[in-house]
Amino acid sequence: MKKLVLLGALALSVLSLPTFADEKPLKIGIEAAYPPFASKAPDGSIVGFDYDIGNALCEEMKVKCVWVEQEFDGLIPALKVRKIDAILSSMSITEDRKKSVDFTNKYYNTPARLVMKAGTQVSEGLTELKGKNIGVQRGSIHERFAREVLAPLGAEIKPYGSQNEIYLDVAAGRLDGTVADATLLDDGFLKTDAGKGFAFVGPAFTDVKYFGDGVGIAVRKGDALKDQINTAIAAIRENGKYKQIQDKYFAFDIYGK
């Protein structure tokens, strides 16, 4: 009889165990050098659209967020070795990356653009880029695009660890320009003192082959976390939290079509 009581108590204790969300924090990888999506405030804290969206998703999922900073090209390796559980760092959903990770539905979608000195003429054919030094962030979709599309046209592609390093060299004249997300370039460079005298040039780049189907959150292959995050994305889109965060940073619909 005592054994039956003990077994019953054990069964009840198992049923009453806290959920994954209650007992285990969600470790999210981010590169905090990509304003307005993620950057460092003067006090060292992380701020930006990606950071706020991640916290809103964690709140919706009732899980504690733990943010793990990592350089962009180290995020997928960190995910694979379980240093982090998800990547929320403006990572575009591409076929190449899908070979290594699973992606949630998009949480925003913007085109890539080229920034050079104001008045620089760049046509749809991009032939004017021959001999120009173009900075790109190492490991980004923009690096792949630049190497496969701009380099064959004669552009010299220079990879950097972060976009902020690229801005410094563009402003100093060590680079002729850079290719990156249009919103990032506008807020992180063109609207700053360092970006005075520079402008968007040439066409907008939207080729799905390189720029994918928007920006999503990466998780390990087969991880059920993907479905949980998708549900949370839909929820914050529905309850107005997404728009509240979007309007804090942008004067347009960054979610896209």
Short mmCIF file of C-alpha atoms in Angstrom, two decimals:
data_model
loop_
_atom_site.label_atom_id
_atom_site.label_comp_id
_atom_site.label_asym_id
_atom_site.label_seq_id
_atom_site.Cartn_x
_atom_site.Cartn_y
_atom_site.Cartn_z
CA MET A 1 0.00 0.00 0.00
CA LYS A 2 2.84 2.35 0.92
CA LYS A 3 4.47 1.61 -2.45
CA LEU A 4 1.26 2.51 -4.26
CA VAL A 5 1.03 5.78 -2.35
CA LEU A 6 4.68 6.52 -3.10
CA LEU A 7 4.21 5.77 -6.81
CA GLY A 8 1.13 7.98 -6.88
CA ALA A 9 3.03 10.82 -5.26
CA LEU A 10 5.87 10.43 -7.75
CA ALA A 11 3.43 10.53 -10.66
CA LEU A 12 1.84 13.70 -9.34
CA SER A 13 5.26 15.29 -8.85
CA VAL A 14 6.20 14.53 -12.46
CA LEU A 15 2.93 16.00 -13.71
CA SER A 16 3.50 19.13 -11.66
CA LEU A 17 7.06 19.69 -12.86
CA PRO A 18 7.60 23.15 -14.40
CA THR A 19 7.52 23.42 -18.17
CA PHE A 20 10.62 23.95 -20.30
CA ALA A 21 9.79 27.64 -20.44
CA ASP A 22 9.59 27.86 -16.64
CA GLU A 23 12.81 26.05 -15.77
CA LYS A 24 15.18 26.75 -18.65
CA PRO A 25 16.03 30.16 -20.15
CA LEU A 26 16.14 30.65 -23.90
CA LYS A 27 19.68 31.56 -24.96
CA ILE A 28 19.52 33.87 -27.98
CA GLY A 29 22.58 34.75 -30.03
CA ILE A 30 22.94 38.30 -31.32
CA GLU A 31 25.61 40.57 -32.76
CA ALA A 32 25.21 43.94 -31.07
CA ALA A 33 26.90 45.98 -33.80
CA TYR A 34 24.07 46.44 -36.27
CA PRO A 35 22.02 49.56 -35.44
CA PRO A 36 19.09 50.15 -35.43
CA PHE A 37 18.56 46.39 -35.11
CA ALA A 38 21.07 45.75 -32.34
CA SER A 39 23.77 47.90 -30.79
CA LYS A 40 25.24 48.91 -27.44
CA ALA A 41 23.88 51.77 -25.34
CA PRO A 42 26.36 53.95 -23.40
CA ASP A 43 25.78 51.82 -20.29
CA GLY A 44 26.75 48.66 -22.19
CA SER A 45 23.23 47.24 -22.51
CA ILE A 46 21.89 45.92 -25.84
CA VAL A 47 19.27 48.02 -27.60
CA GLY A 48 17.50 47.83 -30.95
CA PHE A 49 14.66 46.36 -32.97
CA ASP A 50 15.97 42.76 -32.90
CA TYR A 51 16.49 42.94 -29.13
CA ASP A 52 13.01 44.31 -28.45
CA ILE A 53 11.37 41.77 -30.77
CA GLY A 54 13.23 38.94 -29.04
CA ASN A 55 12.13 40.10 -25.59
CA ALA A 56 8.54 40.42 -26.81
CA LEU A 57 8.65 36.86 -28.17
CA CYS A 58 10.09 35.53 -24.93
CA GLU A 59 7.37 37.32 -22.98
CA GLU A 60 4.73 35.79 -25.26
CA MET A 61 6.29 32.34 -24.84
CA LYS A 62 6.62 32.87 -21.08
CA VAL A 63 10.32 32.08 -21.12
CA LYS A 64 13.29 34.01 -19.78
CA CYS A 65 15.55 35.50 -22.47
CA VAL A 66 19.30 35.26 -22.02
CA TRP A 67 21.18 37.20 -24.71
CA VAL A 68 24.55 35.86 -25.85
CA GLU A 69 26.71 38.25 -27.87
CA GLN A 70 28.67 36.80 -30.75
CA GLU A 71 30.24 38.07 -33.97
CA PHE A 72 27.88 37.43 -36.85
CA ASP A 73 29.96 34.79 -38.61
CA GLY A 74 30.18 32.80 -35.38
CA LEU A 75 26.45 32.64 -34.69
CA ILE A 76 25.59 29.48 -36.65
CA PRO A 77 28.61 27.56 -35.26
CA ALA A 78 27.53 28.64 -31.75
CA LEU A 79 24.02 27.36 -32.42
CA LYS A 80 25.30 24.01 -33.65
CA VAL A 81 27.42 23.39 -30.53
CA ARG A 82 24.46 24.41 -28.31
CA LYS A 83 26.08 27.52 -26.91
CA ILE A 84 22.82 29.21 -27.90
CA ASP A 85 19.28 27.98 -28.65
CA ALA A 86 18.34 30.48 -31.35
CA ILE A 87 19.80 33.27 -33.50
CA LEU A 88 17.90 36.55 -33.61
CA SER A 89 20.32 38.88 -35.37
CA SER A 90 18.88 40.10 -38.68
CA MET A 91 19.77 36.80 -40.38
CA SER A 92 18.21 36.43 -43.82
CA ILE A 93 16.46 33.20 -44.71
CA THR A 94 18.48 31.71 -47.58
CA GLU A 95 18.65 28.28 -49.19
CA ASP A 96 22.33 28.02 -48.32
CA ARG A 97 21.72 28.64 -44.60
CA LYS A 98 18.76 26.25 -44.60
CA LYS A 99 21.27 23.46 -45.17
CA SER A 100 22.66 24.13 -41.70
CA VAL A 101 19.73 25.45 -39.65
CA ASP A 102 15.95 25.72 -39.61
CA PHE A 103 14.30 29.13 -39.82
CA THR A 104 11.10 30.50 -38.38
CA ASN A 105 8.77 32.58 -40.50
CA LYS A 106 10.15 36.03 -41.31
CA TYR A 107 9.89 38.85 -38.80
CA TYR A 108 10.95 41.56 -41.28
CA ASN A 109 12.03 42.02 -44.88
CA THR A 110 14.03 44.88 -46.46
CA PRO A 111 16.20 45.18 -49.60
CA ALA A 112 19.98 45.58 -49.79
CA ARG A 113 21.51 48.78 -51.15
CA LEU A 114 24.88 50.19 -52.12
CA VAL A 115 26.19 53.33 -50.38
CA MET A 116 28.91 55.48 -51.93
CA LYS A 117 29.79 59.18 -52.16
CA ALA A 118 26.77 61.28 -53.01
CA GLY A 119 26.57 61.95 -56.74
CA THR A 120 28.28 58.70 -57.73
CA GLN A 121 26.52 57.30 -60.77
CA VAL A 122 25.87 53.55 -60.74
CA SER A 123 23.64 52.04 -63.42
CA GLU A 124 21.51 48.89 -63.29
CA GLY A 125 24.41 47.00 -64.88
CA LEU A 126 26.77 48.06 -62.04
CA THR A 127 29.69 48.35 -64.49
CA GLU A 128 30.84 51.56 -62.78
CA LEU A 129 32.01 49.47 -59.81
CA LYS A 130 35.07 48.17 -61.67
CA GLY A 131 38.16 48.88 -59.55
CA LYS A 132 36.09 50.13 -56.58
CA ASN A 133 36.78 48.87 -53.06
CA ILE A 134 33.51 47.65 -51.55
CA GLY A 135 33.27 46.68 -47.88
CA VAL A 136 31.00 43.86 -46.73
CA GLN A 137 30.39 42.15 -43.42
CA ARG A 138 32.12 38.80 -43.25
CA GLY A 139 29.74 35.83 -43.29
CA SER A 140 26.75 37.92 -44.39
CA ILE A 141 24.52 37.42 -47.43
CA HIS A 142 25.93 40.70 -48.70
CA GLU A 143 29.43 39.23 -48.81
CA ARG A 144 28.20 36.32 -50.94
CA PHE A 145 26.31 38.69 -53.25
CA ALA A 146 29.31 40.98 -53.60
CA ARG A 147 31.70 38.12 -54.37
CA GLU A 148 29.41 36.44 -56.89
CA VAL A 149 27.92 39.51 -58.58
CA LEU A 150 30.12 42.56 -57.97
CA ALA A 151 33.57 40.93 -58.02
CA PRO A 152 33.11 39.52 -61.57
CA LEU A 153 32.37 43.10 -62.66
CA GLY A 154 35.77 44.17 -61.35
CA ALA A 155 34.89 45.38 -57.84
CA GLU A 156 37.41 44.66 -55.08
CA ILE A 157 35.55 43.04 -52.19
CA LYS A 158 36.87 43.71 -48.66
CA PRO A 159 35.38 41.63 -45.80
CA TYR A 160 35.12 43.10 -42.28
CA GLY A 161 34.15 41.73 -38.90
CA SER A 162 31.39 44.29 -38.34
CA GLN A 163 29.46 46.91 -40.26
CA ASN A 164 30.69 49.63 -37.89
CA GLU A 165 34.28 48.96 -38.99
CA ILE A 166 33.15 49.37 -42.60
CA TYR A 167 31.55 52.75 -41.85
CA LEU A 168 34.84 54.01 -40.43
CA ASP A 169 36.76 53.06 -43.57
CA VAL A 170 34.08 54.41 -45.92
CA ALA A 171 34.10 57.75 -44.09
CA ALA A 172 37.92 57.81 -44.11
CA GLY A 173 38.08 57.09 -47.85
CA ARG A 174 39.74 53.71 -47.45
CA LEU A 175 36.66 52.14 -49.05
CA ASP A 176 34.63 53.43 -51.98
CA GLY A 177 31.40 52.01 -50.62
CA THR A 178 29.52 49.21 -48.91
CA VAL A 179 26.61 46.88 -49.59
CA ALA A 180 24.25 46.05 -46.72
CA ASP A 181 20.63 46.18 -45.59
CA ALA A 182 19.05 49.47 -46.68
CA THR A 183 17.50 50.24 -43.28
CA LEU A 184 20.76 49.48 -41.50
CA LEU A 185 22.71 51.77 -43.82
CA ASP A 186 20.19 54.58 -43.53
CA ASP A 187 19.94 54.62 -39.73
CA GLY A 188 23.43 53.39 -38.89
CA PHE A 189 25.41 55.54 -41.31
CA LEU A 190 23.62 57.96 -43.64
CA LYS A 191 21.72 59.70 -40.83
CA THR A 192 24.88 60.11 -38.74
CA ASP A 193 27.56 62.81 -38.94
CA ALA A 194 30.00 60.26 -40.40
CA GLY A 195 27.59 59.57 -43.25
CA LYS A 196 27.31 63.15 -44.46
CA GLY A 197 28.26 63.37 -48.12
CA PHE A 198 27.26 59.76 -48.79
CA ALA A 199 24.06 58.38 -50.33
CA PHE A 200 22.33 55.33 -51.75
CA VAL A 201 23.46 54.72 -55.33
CA GLY A 202 22.41 52.21 -57.97
CA PRO A 203 19.44 49.83 -57.78
CA ALA A 204 17.88 48.06 -54.80
CA PHE A 205 18.98 44.42 -54.52
CA THR A 206 16.22 41.88 -53.86
CA ASP A 207 17.30 38.69 -55.66
CA VAL A 208 15.90 35.79 -53.61
CA LYS A 209 18.95 33.72 -54.54
CA TYR A 210 21.09 35.98 -52.36
CA PHE A 211 18.70 37.83 -50.08
CA GLY A 212 16.23 35.07 -49.34
CA ASP A 213 12.66 35.37 -48.19
CA GLY A 214 13.09 37.93 -45.46
CA VAL A 215 14.77 37.79 -42.07
CA GLY A 216 13.97 34.95 -39.67
CA ILE A 217 15.10 33.38 -36.42
CA ALA A 218 17.43 30.40 -36.79
CA VAL A 219 17.19 27.27 -34.64
CA ARG A 220 18.82 23.86 -34.81
CA LYS A 221 17.58 21.40 -37.41
CA GLY A 222 14.39 19.65 -36.30
CA ASP A 223 14.00 21.75 -33.13
CA ALA A 224 10.35 22.14 -32.06
CA LEU A 225 11.31 25.60 -30.85
CA LYS A 226 10.69 26.80 -34.41
CA ASP A 227 6.94 26.18 -34.13
CA GLN A 228 6.78 27.83 -30.69
CA ILE A 229 8.49 30.94 -32.02
CA ASN A 230 6.26 31.02 -35.11
CA THR A 231 3.21 30.99 -32.85
CA ALA A 232 4.71 33.84 -30.82
CA ILE A 233 5.52 35.90 -33.94
CA ALA A 234 1.92 35.55 -35.11
CA ALA A 235 0.69 36.53 -31.65
CA ILE A 236 2.69 39.76 -31.37
CA ARG A 237 1.68 40.69 -34.92
CA GLU A 238 -1.95 40.18 -33.92
CA ASN A 239 -1.93 41.87 -30.51
CA GLY A 240 -0.18 45.05 -31.66
CA LYS A 241 3.11 44.51 -29.82
CA TYR A 242 5.01 44.13 -33.10
CA LYS A 243 3.70 47.45 -34.45
CA GLN A 244 4.51 49.16 -31.17
CA ILE A 245 8.14 48.04 -31.45
CA GLN A 246 8.31 48.78 -35.19
CA ASP A 247 7.04 52.34 -34.70
CA LYS A 248 9.75 52.96 -32.12
CA TYR A 249 12.42 52.53 -34.81
CA PHE A 250 10.88 52.97 -38.26
CA ALA A 251 8.41 55.23 -40.03
CA PHE A 252 7.32 52.47 -42.40
CA ASP A 253 6.13 48.85 -42.40
CA ILE A 254 9.37 46.88 -42.03
CA TYR A 255 7.54 43.55 -42.06
CA GLY A 256 7.12 43.87 -45.83
CA LYS A 257 4.78 41.98 -48.11
#
